[in-house]
Coordinates of C-alpha atoms in Angstrom, one line a residue:
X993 CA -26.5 -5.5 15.4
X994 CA -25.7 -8.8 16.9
X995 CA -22.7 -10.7 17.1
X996 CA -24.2 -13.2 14.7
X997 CA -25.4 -10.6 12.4
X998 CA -22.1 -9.5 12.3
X999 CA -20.4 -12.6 11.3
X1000 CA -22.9 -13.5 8.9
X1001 CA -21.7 -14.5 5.2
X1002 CA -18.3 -14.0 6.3
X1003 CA -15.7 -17.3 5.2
X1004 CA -13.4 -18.6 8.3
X1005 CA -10.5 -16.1 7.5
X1006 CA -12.4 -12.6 7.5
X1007 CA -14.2 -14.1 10.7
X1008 CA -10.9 -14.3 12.2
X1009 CA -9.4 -10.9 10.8
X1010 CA -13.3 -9.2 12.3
X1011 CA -12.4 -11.0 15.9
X1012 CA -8.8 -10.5 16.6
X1013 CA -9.2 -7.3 17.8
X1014 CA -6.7 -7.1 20.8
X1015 CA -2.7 -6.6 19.6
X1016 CA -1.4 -5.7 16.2
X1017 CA -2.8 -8.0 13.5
X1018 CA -2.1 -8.1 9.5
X1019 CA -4.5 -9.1 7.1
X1020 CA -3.0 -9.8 3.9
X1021 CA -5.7 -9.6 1.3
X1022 CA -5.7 -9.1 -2.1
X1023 CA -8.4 -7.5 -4.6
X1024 CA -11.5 -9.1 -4.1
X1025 CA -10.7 -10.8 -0.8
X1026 CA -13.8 -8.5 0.4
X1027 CA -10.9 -6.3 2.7
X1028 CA -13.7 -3.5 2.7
X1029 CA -16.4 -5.8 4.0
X1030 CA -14.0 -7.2 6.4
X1031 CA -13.3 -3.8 7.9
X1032 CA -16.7 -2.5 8.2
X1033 CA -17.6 -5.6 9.9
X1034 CA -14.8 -5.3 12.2
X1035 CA -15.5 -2.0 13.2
X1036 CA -19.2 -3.3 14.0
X1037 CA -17.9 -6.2 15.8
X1038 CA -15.5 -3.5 18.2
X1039 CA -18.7 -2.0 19.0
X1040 CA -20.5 -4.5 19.8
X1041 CA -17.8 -5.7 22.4
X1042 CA -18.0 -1.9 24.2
X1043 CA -15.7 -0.5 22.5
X1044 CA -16.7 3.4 22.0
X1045 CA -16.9 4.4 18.6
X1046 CA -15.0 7.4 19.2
X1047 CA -12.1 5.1 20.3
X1048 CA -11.7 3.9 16.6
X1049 CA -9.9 5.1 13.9
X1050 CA -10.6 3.5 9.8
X1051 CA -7.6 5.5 8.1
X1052 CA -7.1 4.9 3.7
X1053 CA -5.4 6.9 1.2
X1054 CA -8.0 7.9 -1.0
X1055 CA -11.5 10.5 -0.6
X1056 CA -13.5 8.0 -3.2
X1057 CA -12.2 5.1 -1.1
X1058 CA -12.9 6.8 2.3
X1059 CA -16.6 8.1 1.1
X1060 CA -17.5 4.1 0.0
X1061 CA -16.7 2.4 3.3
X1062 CA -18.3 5.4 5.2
X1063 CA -21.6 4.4 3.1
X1064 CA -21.1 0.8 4.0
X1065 CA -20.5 1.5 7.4
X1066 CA -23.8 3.7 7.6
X1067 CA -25.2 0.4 6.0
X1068 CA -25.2 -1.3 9.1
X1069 CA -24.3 0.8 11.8
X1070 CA -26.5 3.0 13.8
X1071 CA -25.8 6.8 14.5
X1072 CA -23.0 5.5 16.3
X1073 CA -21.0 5.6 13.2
X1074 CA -21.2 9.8 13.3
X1075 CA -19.0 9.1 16.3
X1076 CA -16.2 7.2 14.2
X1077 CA -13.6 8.3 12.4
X1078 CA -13.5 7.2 8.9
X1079 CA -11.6 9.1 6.3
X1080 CA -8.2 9.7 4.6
X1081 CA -4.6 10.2 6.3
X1082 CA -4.7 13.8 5.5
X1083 CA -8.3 14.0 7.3
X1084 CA -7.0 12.6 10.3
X1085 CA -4.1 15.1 11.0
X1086 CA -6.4 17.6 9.9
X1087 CA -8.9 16.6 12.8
X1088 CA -5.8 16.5 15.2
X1089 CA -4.9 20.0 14.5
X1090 CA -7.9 21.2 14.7
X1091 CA -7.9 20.3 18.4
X1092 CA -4.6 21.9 18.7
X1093 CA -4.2 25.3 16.1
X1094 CA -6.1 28.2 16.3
X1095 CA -9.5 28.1 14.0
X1096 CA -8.3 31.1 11.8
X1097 CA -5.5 28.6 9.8
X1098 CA -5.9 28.2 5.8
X1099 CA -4.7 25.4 3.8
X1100 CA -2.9 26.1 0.6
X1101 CA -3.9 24.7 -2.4
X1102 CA -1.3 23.4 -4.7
X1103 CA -1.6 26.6 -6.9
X1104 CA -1.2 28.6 -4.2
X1105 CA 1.7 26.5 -2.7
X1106 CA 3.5 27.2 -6.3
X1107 CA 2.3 31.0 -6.5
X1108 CA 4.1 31.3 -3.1
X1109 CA 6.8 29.9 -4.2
X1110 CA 7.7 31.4 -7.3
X1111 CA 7.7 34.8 -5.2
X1112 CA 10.1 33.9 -2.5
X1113 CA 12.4 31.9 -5.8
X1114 CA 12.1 35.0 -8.2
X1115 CA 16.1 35.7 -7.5
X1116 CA 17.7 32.3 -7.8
X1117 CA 15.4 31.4 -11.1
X1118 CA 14.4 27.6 -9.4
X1119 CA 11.5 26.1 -10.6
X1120 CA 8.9 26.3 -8.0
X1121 CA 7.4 22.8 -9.4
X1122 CA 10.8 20.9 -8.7
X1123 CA 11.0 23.0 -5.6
X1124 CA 7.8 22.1 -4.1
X1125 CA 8.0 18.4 -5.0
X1126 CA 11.9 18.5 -3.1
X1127 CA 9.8 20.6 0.1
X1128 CA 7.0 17.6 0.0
X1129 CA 9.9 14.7 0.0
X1130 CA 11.6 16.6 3.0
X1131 CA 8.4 16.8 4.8
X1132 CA 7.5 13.2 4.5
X1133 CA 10.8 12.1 5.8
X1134 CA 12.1 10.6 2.3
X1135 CA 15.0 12.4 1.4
X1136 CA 16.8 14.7 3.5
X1137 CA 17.3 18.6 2.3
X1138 CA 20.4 20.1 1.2
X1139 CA 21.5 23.6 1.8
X1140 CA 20.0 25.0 -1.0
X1141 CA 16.7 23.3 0.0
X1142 CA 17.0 23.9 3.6
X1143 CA 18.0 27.7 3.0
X1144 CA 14.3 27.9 0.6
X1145 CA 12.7 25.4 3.1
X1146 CA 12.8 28.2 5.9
X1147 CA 11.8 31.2 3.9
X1148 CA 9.1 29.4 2.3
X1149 CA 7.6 27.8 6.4
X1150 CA 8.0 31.2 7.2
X1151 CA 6.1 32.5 4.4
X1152 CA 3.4 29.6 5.6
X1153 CA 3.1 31.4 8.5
X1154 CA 2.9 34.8 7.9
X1155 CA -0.4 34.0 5.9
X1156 CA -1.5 31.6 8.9
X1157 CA -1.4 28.6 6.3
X1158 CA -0.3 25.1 6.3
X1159 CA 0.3 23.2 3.3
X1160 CA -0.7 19.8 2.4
X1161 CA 2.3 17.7 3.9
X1162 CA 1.3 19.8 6.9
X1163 CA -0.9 17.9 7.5
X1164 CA 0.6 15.0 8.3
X1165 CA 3.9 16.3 9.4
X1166 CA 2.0 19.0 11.8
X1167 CA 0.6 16.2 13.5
X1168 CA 3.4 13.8 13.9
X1169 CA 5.3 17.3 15.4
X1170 CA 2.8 17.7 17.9
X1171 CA 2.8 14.0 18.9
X1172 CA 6.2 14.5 19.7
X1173 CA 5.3 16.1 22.6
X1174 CA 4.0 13.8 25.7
X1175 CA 1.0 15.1 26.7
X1176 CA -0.5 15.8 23.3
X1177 CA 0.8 12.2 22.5
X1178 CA -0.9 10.6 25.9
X1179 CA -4.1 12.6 25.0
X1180 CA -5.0 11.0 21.1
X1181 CA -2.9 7.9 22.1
X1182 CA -5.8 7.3 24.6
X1183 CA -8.5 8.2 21.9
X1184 CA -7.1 6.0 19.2
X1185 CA -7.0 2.4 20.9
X1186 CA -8.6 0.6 18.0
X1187 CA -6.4 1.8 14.6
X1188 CA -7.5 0.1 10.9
X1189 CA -5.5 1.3 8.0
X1190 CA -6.5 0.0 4.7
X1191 CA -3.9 -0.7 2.0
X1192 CA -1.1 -0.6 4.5
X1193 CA 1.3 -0.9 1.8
X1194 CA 1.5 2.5 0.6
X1195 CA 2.0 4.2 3.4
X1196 CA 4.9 6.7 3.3
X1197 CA 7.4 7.6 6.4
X1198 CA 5.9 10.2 7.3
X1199 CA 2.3 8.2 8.0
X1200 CA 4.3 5.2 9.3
X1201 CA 5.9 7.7 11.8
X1202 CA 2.2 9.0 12.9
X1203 CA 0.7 5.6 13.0
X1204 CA 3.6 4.5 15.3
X1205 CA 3.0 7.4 17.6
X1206 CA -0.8 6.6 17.6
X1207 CA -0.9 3.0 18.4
X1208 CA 1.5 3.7 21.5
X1209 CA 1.0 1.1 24.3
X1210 CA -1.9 0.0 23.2
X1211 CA -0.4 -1.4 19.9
X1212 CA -4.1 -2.4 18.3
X1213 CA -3.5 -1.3 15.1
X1214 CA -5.0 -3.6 12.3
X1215 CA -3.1 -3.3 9.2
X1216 CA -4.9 -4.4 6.0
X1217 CA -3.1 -4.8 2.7
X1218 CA -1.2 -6.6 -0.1
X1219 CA 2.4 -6.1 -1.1
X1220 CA 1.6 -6.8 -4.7
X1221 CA -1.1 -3.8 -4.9
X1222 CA 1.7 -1.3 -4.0
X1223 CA 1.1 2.2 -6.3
X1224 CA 2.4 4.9 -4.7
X1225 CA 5.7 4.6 -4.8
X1226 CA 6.5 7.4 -6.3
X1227 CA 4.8 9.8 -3.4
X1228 CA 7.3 8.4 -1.5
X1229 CA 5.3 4.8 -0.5
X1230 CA 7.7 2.7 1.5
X1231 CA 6.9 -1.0 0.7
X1232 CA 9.3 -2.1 3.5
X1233 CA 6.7 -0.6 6.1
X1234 CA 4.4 -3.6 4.8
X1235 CA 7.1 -6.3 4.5
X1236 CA 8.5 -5.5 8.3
X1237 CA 5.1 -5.0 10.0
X1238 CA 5.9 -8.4 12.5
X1239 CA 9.0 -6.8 13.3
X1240 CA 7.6 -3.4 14.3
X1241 CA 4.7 -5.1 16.0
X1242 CA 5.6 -8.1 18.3
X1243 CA 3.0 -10.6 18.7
X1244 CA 1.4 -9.8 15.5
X1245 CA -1.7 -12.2 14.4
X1246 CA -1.2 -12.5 10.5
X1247 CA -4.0 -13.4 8.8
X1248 CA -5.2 -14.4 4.9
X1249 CA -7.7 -13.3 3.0
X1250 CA -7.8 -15.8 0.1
X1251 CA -11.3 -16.3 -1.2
X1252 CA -11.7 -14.4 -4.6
X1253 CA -15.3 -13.3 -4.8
X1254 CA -14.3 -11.1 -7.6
X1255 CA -13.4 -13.9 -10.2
X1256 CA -16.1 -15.9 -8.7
X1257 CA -18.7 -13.2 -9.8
X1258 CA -16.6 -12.6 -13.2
X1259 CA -17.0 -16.6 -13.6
X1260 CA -20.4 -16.7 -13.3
X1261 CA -21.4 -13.5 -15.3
X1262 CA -19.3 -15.4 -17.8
X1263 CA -20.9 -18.8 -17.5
X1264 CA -24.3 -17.2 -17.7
X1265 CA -23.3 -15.5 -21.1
X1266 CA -22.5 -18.6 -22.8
X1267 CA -25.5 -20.0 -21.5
X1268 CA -27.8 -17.2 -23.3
X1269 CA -25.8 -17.4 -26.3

């Protein structure tokens, strides 16, 4: 696809937000600012100035959200975008482990996370619900464990490994471990030089920690969101991350997304019902 193609249709801000690609850069976009559209079209326009497809990384929160801009992406990309990765947070550190873990590791479902816990709390009659949800906050860096959570914490990672099993936090947290090590952090911080994380404002620590780790020197990460569209506050979703982006990032190129092609299309299915009527 050419450069033209690529820019085609798109208003003056989400030609800018495609563009910018070199430094840290926040797009501030709201629903129905076409943040998706921008995204895929950025990811096309990377490509088309050499970067390899490989060397990108499209990160949201959500499998449905994921699965739709892979489908756009296929849309208009060739079979280069096999080579991209486009998924979920969790899909990501699972992909980085992968490279780093033995192939013969399971991944606890939450039923079995709770089954394994009610086994190692039989004695001290805590609810493995309230347990697990304390062991989740701990791993994403929200709250900090107490004795009694620590003490449980360690029989229960043991337990993990034992049955050669991570959990889902493990996911995330196994990654951000490994990263903490140089050459593991050289290695994917050479792979990831292009980073674009869809509704930036409900990351949690844990995800702000590995995106920090990822972007490294390089420090392209493109961070596409809207303070007001915050939801996930209660996994933990640290607003402030959003909010103090320019700080993190020196040099950061912020950038508006405030064409509403969602209550244009709602005015004129409107207009065009009181027309028939």
């Amino acid at each position: 696809m050419t450069q033209s193609h690529i820019l085609n249709g798109l208003n003056d801000s989400q030609k800018m937000a495609v563009t910018t690609t070199e430094g840290p850069v926040l797009v501030v976009a709201g629903p129905g600012t076409g943040k998706t559209l921008t995204i895929i079209r950025r990811i096309a326009y990377l490509i088309n100035q050499g970067v390899a497809p490989e060397n990108i990384l499209a990160v949201t929160f959500t499998n449905r959200a994921a699965k739709e801009m892979l489908e756009r992406a296929k849309v208009i990309l060739d079979r280069s975008c096999d080579r991209i990765f486009i998924g979920t947070f969790h899909l990501l550190g699972l992909k980085i482990i992968r490279h780093t873990l033995p192939d013969n590791f399971i991944i606890f479902s939450r039923d079995e996370q709770l089954n394994l816990l009610k086994t190692l709390l039989k004695k001290s009659g805590s609810k493995a619900q309230q347990v697990a949800e304390k062991i989740s906050r701990f791993k994403n860096f929200i709250e900090e464990a107490d004795d009694e959570t620590e003490d449980i914490y360690e029989r229960y990672q043991s337990a993990l490994k034992e049955n050669s099993a991570l959990d889902f936090d493990d996911l995330i947290l196994g990654p951000v471990q490994m990263l903490g090590k140089s050459d593991q952090l050289e290695r994917y911080g050479a792979q990831s030089r292009y980073i674009i994380v869809d509704e930036y404002q409900d990351i949690n620590p844990a995800q702000y920690k590995l995106l920090r780790l990822l972007t490294g020197s390089s420090r392209n990460i493109c961070a596409v969101g809207d303070s007001d569209q915050a939801i996930y506050a209660f996994r933990g979703a640290d607003m402030g991350n959003f909010l103090n982006f320019e700080k993190d990032y020196e040099g950061t190129e912020r950038i508006f997304l405030t064409d509403n092609y969602r209550d244009r299309k709602s005015t004129r299915l409107n207009s065009s019902h009181t027309d028939i009527s």
